[in-house]
XYZ file of C-alpha atoms in Angstrom:
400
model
C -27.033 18.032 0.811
C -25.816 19.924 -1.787
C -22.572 22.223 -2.808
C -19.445 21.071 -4.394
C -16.268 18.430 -3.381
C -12.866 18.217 -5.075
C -11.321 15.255 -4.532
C -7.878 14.765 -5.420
C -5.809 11.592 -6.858
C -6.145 9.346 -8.984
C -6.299 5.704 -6.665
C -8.499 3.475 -5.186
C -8.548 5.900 -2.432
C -10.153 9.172 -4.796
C -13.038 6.803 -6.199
C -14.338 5.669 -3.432
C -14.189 8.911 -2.007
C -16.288 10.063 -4.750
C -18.266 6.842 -4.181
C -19.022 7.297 -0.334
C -20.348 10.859 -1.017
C -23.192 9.625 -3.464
C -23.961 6.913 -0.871
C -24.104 9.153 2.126
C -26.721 11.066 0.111
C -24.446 14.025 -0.927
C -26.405 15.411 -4.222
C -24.316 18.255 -5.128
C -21.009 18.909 -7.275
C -18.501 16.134 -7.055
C -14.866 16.548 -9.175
C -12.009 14.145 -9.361
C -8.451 15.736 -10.229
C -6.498 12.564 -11.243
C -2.698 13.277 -12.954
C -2.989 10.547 -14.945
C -4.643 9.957 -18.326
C -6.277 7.007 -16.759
C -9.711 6.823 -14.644
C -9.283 6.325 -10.810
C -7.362 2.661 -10.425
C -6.434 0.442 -7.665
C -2.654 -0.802 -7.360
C -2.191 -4.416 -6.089
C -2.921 -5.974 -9.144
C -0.331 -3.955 -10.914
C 3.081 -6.346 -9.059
C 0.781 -9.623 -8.716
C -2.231 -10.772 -11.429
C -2.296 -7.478 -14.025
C 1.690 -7.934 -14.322
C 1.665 -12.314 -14.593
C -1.349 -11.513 -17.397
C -3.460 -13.445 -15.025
C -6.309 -10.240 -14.674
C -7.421 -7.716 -17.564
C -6.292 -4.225 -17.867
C -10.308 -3.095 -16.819
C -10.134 -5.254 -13.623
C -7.802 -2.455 -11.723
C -10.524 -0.194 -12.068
C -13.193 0.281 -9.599
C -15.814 2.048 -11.682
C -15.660 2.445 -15.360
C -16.547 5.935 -17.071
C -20.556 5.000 -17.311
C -20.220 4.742 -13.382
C -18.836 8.088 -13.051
C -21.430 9.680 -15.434
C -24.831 8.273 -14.224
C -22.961 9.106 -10.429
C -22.278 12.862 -11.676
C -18.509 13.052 -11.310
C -17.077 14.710 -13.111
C -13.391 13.233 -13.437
C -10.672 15.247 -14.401
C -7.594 13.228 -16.142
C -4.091 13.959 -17.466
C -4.207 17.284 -15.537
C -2.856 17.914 -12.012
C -3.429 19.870 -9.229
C -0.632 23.154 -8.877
C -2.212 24.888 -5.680
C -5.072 25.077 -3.416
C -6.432 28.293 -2.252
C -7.502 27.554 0.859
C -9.063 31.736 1.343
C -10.774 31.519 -1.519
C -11.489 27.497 -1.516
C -10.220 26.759 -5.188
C -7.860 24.438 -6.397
C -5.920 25.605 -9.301
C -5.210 23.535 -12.207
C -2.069 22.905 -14.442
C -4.289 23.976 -17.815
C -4.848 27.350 -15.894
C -8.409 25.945 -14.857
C -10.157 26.440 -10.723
C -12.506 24.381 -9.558
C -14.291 25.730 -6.250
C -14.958 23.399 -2.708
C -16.911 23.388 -0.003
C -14.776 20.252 1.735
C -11.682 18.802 -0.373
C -10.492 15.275 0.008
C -6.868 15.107 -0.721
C -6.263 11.315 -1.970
C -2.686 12.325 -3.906
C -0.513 8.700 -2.766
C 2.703 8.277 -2.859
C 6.145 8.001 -5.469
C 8.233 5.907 -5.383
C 11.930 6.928 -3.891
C 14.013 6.803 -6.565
C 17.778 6.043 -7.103
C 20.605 8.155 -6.664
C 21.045 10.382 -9.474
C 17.330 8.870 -11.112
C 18.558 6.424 -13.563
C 16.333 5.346 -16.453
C 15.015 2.064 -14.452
C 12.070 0.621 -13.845
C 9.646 1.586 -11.383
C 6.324 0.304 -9.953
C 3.529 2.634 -9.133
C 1.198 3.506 -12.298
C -0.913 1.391 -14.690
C 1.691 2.368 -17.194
C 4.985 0.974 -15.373
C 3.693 -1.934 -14.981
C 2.552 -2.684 -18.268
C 5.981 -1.508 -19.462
C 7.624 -3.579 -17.106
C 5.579 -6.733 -18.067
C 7.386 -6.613 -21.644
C 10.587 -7.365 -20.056
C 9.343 -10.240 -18.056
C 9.594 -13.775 -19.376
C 11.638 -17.055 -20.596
C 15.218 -15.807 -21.044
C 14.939 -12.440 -19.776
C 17.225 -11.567 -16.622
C 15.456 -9.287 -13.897
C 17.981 -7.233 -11.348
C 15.866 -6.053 -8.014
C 16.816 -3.268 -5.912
C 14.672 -3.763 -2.537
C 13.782 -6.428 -0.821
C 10.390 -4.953 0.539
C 6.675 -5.897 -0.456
C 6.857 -4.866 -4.152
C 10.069 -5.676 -4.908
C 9.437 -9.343 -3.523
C 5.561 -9.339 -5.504
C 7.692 -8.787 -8.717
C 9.929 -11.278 -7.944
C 7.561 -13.975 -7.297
C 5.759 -13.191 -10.740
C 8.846 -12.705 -12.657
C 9.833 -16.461 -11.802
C 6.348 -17.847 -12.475
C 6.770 -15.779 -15.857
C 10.219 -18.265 -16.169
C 12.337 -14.725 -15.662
C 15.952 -14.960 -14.194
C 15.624 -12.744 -10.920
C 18.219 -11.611 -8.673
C 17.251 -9.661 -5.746
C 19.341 -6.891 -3.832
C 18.880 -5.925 -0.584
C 21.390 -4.294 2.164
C 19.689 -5.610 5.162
C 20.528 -9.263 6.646
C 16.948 -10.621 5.803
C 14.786 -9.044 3.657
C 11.420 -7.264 5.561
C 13.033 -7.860 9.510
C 12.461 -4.353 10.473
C 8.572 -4.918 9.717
C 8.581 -9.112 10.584
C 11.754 -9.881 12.652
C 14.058 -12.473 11.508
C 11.775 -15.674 11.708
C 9.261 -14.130 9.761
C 11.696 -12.434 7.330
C 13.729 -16.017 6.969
C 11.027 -17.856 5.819
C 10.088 -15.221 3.462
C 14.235 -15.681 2.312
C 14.048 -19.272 2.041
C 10.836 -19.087 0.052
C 12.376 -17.119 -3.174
C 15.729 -19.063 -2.714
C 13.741 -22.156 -3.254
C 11.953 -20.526 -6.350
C 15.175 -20.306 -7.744
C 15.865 -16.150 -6.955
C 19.416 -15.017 -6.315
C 18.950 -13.345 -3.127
C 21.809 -11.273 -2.401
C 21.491 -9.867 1.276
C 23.988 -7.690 3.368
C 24.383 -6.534 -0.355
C 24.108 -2.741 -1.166
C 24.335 -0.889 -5.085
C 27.545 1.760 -5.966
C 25.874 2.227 -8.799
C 23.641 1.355 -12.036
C 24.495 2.294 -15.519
C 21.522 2.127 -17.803
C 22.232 0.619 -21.665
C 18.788 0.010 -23.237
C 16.828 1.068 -20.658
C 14.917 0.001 -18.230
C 18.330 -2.748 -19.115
C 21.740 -2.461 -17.802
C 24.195 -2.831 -15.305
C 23.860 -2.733 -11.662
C 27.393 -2.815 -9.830
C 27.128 -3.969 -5.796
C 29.345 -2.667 -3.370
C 31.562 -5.994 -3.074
C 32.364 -5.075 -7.093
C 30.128 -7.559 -8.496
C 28.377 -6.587 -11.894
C 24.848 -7.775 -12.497
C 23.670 -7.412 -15.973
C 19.827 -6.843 -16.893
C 17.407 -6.696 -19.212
C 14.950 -4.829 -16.888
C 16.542 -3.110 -13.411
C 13.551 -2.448 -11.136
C 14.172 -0.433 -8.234
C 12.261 -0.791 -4.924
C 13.448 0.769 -2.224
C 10.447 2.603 -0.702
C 7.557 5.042 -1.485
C 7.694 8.663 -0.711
C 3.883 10.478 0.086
C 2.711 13.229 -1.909
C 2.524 16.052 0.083
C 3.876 19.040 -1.548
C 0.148 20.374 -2.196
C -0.734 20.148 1.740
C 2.689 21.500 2.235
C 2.303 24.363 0.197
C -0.831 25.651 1.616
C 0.026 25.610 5.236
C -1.456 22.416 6.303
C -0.029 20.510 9.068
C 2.614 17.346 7.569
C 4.573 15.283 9.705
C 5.509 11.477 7.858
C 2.145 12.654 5.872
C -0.775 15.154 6.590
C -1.577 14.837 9.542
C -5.203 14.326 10.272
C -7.409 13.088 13.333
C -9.103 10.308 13.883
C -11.985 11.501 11.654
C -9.834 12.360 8.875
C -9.556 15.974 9.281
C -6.376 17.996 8.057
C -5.546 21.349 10.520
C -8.422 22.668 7.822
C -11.524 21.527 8.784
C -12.520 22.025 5.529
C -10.056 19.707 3.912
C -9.589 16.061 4.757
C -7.249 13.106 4.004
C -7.033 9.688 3.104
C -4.778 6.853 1.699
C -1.441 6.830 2.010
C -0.911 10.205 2.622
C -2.905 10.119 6.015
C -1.333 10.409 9.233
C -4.104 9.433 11.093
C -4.042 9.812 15.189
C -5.379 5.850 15.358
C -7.574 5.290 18.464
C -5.403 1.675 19.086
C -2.207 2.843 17.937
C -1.855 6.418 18.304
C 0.074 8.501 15.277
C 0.015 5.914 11.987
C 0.405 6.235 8.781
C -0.285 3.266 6.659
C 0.176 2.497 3.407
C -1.379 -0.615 2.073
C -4.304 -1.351 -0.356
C -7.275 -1.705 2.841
C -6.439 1.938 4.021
C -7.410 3.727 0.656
C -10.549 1.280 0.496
C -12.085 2.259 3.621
C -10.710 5.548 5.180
C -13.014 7.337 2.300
C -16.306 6.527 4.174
C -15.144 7.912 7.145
C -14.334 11.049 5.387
C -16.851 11.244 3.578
C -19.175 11.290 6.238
C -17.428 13.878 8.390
C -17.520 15.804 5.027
C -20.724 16.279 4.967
C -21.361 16.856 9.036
C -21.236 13.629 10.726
C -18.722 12.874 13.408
C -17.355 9.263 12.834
C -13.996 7.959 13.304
C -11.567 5.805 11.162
C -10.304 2.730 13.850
C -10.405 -0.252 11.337
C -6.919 -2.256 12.138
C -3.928 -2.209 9.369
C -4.344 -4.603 6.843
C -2.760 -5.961 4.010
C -2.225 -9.472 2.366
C 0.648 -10.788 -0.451
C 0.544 -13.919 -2.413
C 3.988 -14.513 -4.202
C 4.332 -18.647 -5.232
C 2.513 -20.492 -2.880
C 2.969 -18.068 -0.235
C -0.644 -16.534 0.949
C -0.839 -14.616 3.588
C -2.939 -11.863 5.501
C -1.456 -9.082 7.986
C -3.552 -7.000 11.200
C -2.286 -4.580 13.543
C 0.459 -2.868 13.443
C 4.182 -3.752 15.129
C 7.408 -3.880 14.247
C 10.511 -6.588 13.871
C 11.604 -5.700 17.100
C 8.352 -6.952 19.285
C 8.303 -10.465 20.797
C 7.339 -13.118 17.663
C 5.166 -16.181 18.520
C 4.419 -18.805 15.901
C 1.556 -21.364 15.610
C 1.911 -23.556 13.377
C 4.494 -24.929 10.557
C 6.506 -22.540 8.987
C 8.483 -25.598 6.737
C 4.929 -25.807 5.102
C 4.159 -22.523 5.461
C 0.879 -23.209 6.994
C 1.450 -20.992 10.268
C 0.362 -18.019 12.193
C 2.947 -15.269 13.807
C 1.553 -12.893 16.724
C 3.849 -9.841 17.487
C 3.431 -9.350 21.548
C 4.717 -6.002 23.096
C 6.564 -6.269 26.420
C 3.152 -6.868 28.583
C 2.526 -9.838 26.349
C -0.558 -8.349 24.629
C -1.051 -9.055 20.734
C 0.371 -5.379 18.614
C -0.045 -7.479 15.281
C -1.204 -10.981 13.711
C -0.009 -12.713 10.141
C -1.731 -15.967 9.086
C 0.062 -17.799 6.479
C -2.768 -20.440 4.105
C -5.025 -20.156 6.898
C -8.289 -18.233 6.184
C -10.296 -18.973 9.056
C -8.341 -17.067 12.034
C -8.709 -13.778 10.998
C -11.200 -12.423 12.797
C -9.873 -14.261 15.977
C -6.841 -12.463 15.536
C -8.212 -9.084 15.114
C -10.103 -9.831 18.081
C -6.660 -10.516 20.157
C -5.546 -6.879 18.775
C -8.418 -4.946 19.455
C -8.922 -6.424 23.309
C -5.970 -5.420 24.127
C -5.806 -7.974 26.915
C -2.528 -10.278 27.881
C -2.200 -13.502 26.290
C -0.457 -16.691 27.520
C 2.865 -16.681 25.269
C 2.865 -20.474 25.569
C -0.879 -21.093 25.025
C -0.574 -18.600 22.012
C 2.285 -20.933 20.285
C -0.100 -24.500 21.395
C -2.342 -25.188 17.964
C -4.388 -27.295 20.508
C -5.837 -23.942 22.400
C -8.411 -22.181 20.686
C -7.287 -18.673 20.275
C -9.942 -17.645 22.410
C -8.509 -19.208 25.517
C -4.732 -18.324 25.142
């Protein structure tokens, strides 16, 4: 199997990419366009044990450069992708440079969504924020929040264990209901309270005014001012989609894609958190968490290259913020039926979202490691479960 792949981005999602090629046997051309003047990197790290100092700047990295070379790819950094030609098969370069495909693999992520009028804050997306924003963490420093979601509550949870001052600001009633519903989402409130974060909820921002940046003032809209040393703004990613858009492929909340991967080019594919993936379980989904740009790429990969397999692993992502461990499956929202198992005062529990014929949409267990894959199997039956039996600790979870 020879000829030549582009891949695109500069994630976890573009090196294994690259990686599931040279393991399906592909021998020919492989290049990696990454915007960044780093090598291919994964992101979790970068809000939990790269930003406390716990992990070393090489651990976010999935291959070093001696990988890349003895694999033959041939990775392109600090330059980024302007246009793809999809006549001709070239992408076009910002140096003025074309590199040729047989199949591309478009891996580009997401931004975040930034503040009204773009104020010099903090963000958290690259290597480089967050080794900028772990100079302003620490004993005496005072961290303002924007966004109660996933990152915005990571960087919480290791600001306080750095000794930081955090105050968190978030317009909704509990942070993360529309994804957990209010159980979930109070025990996740009552968790940073009793770290010692000022959670301000039903709160929104009129505005921030930036002194020494990322520092300043953030002003809420009951006229309170909040002053900072770092401002870090959370309030949602965005994917990055102008290069499909601009050469005709289909986008909808993403590119969307099939269930092997495919873009409305069968020549080009896509993968990460760009993909809006027709999901055999769950129909249209588009999924942005750290376990989508680690496996999607085999699945890719292989249709790449002329196989016909489809991507139908179930959403997953995990969190650890104080002593708060938990994994996520499935996919549902705050406004499905919530079951708990378990003790949620010592957050040793599991929550089951049930849609309206009582059958498991998603699973969360909280410092328990051994029901995963009994929860994933409640998902992916898609049989009714006994609400009752599902909330008794004494059934297995094989008999609710």
């Amino acid at each position: 199997m020879d000829g030549s792949m582009v891949i695109i981005g500069g994630g976890l999602a573009a090196a294994k990419s690259a990686e599931a090629l040279r393991e399906r046997g592909f021998d020919g051309a492989i290049s990696v366009v990454a915007a960044e003047h780093h090598l291919p990197y994964e992101r979790p790290p970068l809000s939990k044990d790269f930003l406390a100092g716990k992990a070393e700047r090489s651990s976010v990295f999935p291959h070093d450069g001696d990988w890349y070379a003895r694999h033959r790819v041939d990775v392109h950094t600090g330059v980024r992708a302007t246009k793809i030609d999809r006549d001709g098969r070239f992408v076009i370069l910002d140096d003025g440079s074309a590199l040729h495909y047989d199949k591309l693999i478009l891996a580009t992520g997401s931004s975040p969504r930034r503040f009204l009028g773009d104020p010099d804050v903090a963000y958290l997306r690259t290597l480089d924020d967050s080794e900028r924003l772990r100079t302003y963490l620490g004993d005496g420093r005072r961290l303002v929040v924007v966004g109660a979601g996933w990152i915005g509550l990571e960087v919480a949870a290791t600001a306080r264990q750095a000794g930081t001052e955090v105050t968190v600001i978030e317009p909704q009633p509990l942070p993360l209901a529309g994804i957990l519903g209010d159980r979930v989402a109070e025990v996740i409130a009552d968790l940073h309270r009793g770290h010692g974060v000022d959670l301000r909820l039903d709160t929104g921002v009129d505005s921030i005014a930036v002194g020494d940046a990322p520092g300043g003032t953030v002003v809420t809209d009951d006229g309170t001012s909040l002053a900072a040393d770092v401002i870090l703004v959370g309030i949602g990613a965005v994917p990055e989609v102008a290069l499909a858009t601009d050469a005709g492929l289909s986008v909808s909340n993403g590119v969307d894609v099939d269930g092997g991967l495919r873009t409305s080019d069968p020549n080009i594919f896509a993968v990460g958190d760009i993909a809006n993936q027709e999901h055999p379980l769950f129909g249209r989904l588009r999924v942005e968490h750290w376990a989508t740009a680690l496996n999607q790429p085999a699945v890719a990969a292989a249709n790449a290259l002329g196989h016909d397999e489809t991507y139908d692993r179930l959403p997953y992502f995990f969190t650890d913020q104080y002593d708060f461990g938990m994994e996520y499956r499935g996919h549902a929202s705050g406004k499905d039926r919530v079951v708990i198992r378990g003790d949620t005062g010592a957050l040793k529990f599991l929550a089951f979202w049930l849609d309206d014929d009582s059958r498991v949409l998603a699973g969360m267990n909280v410092n328990l490691w051994d029901d995963g894959e009994a929860i994933a199997e409640l998902i992916t039956s898609g049989r009714p479960v006994s609400p009752d039996r599902l909330a008794d600790p004494e059934v297995p979870l094989d008999a609710v």
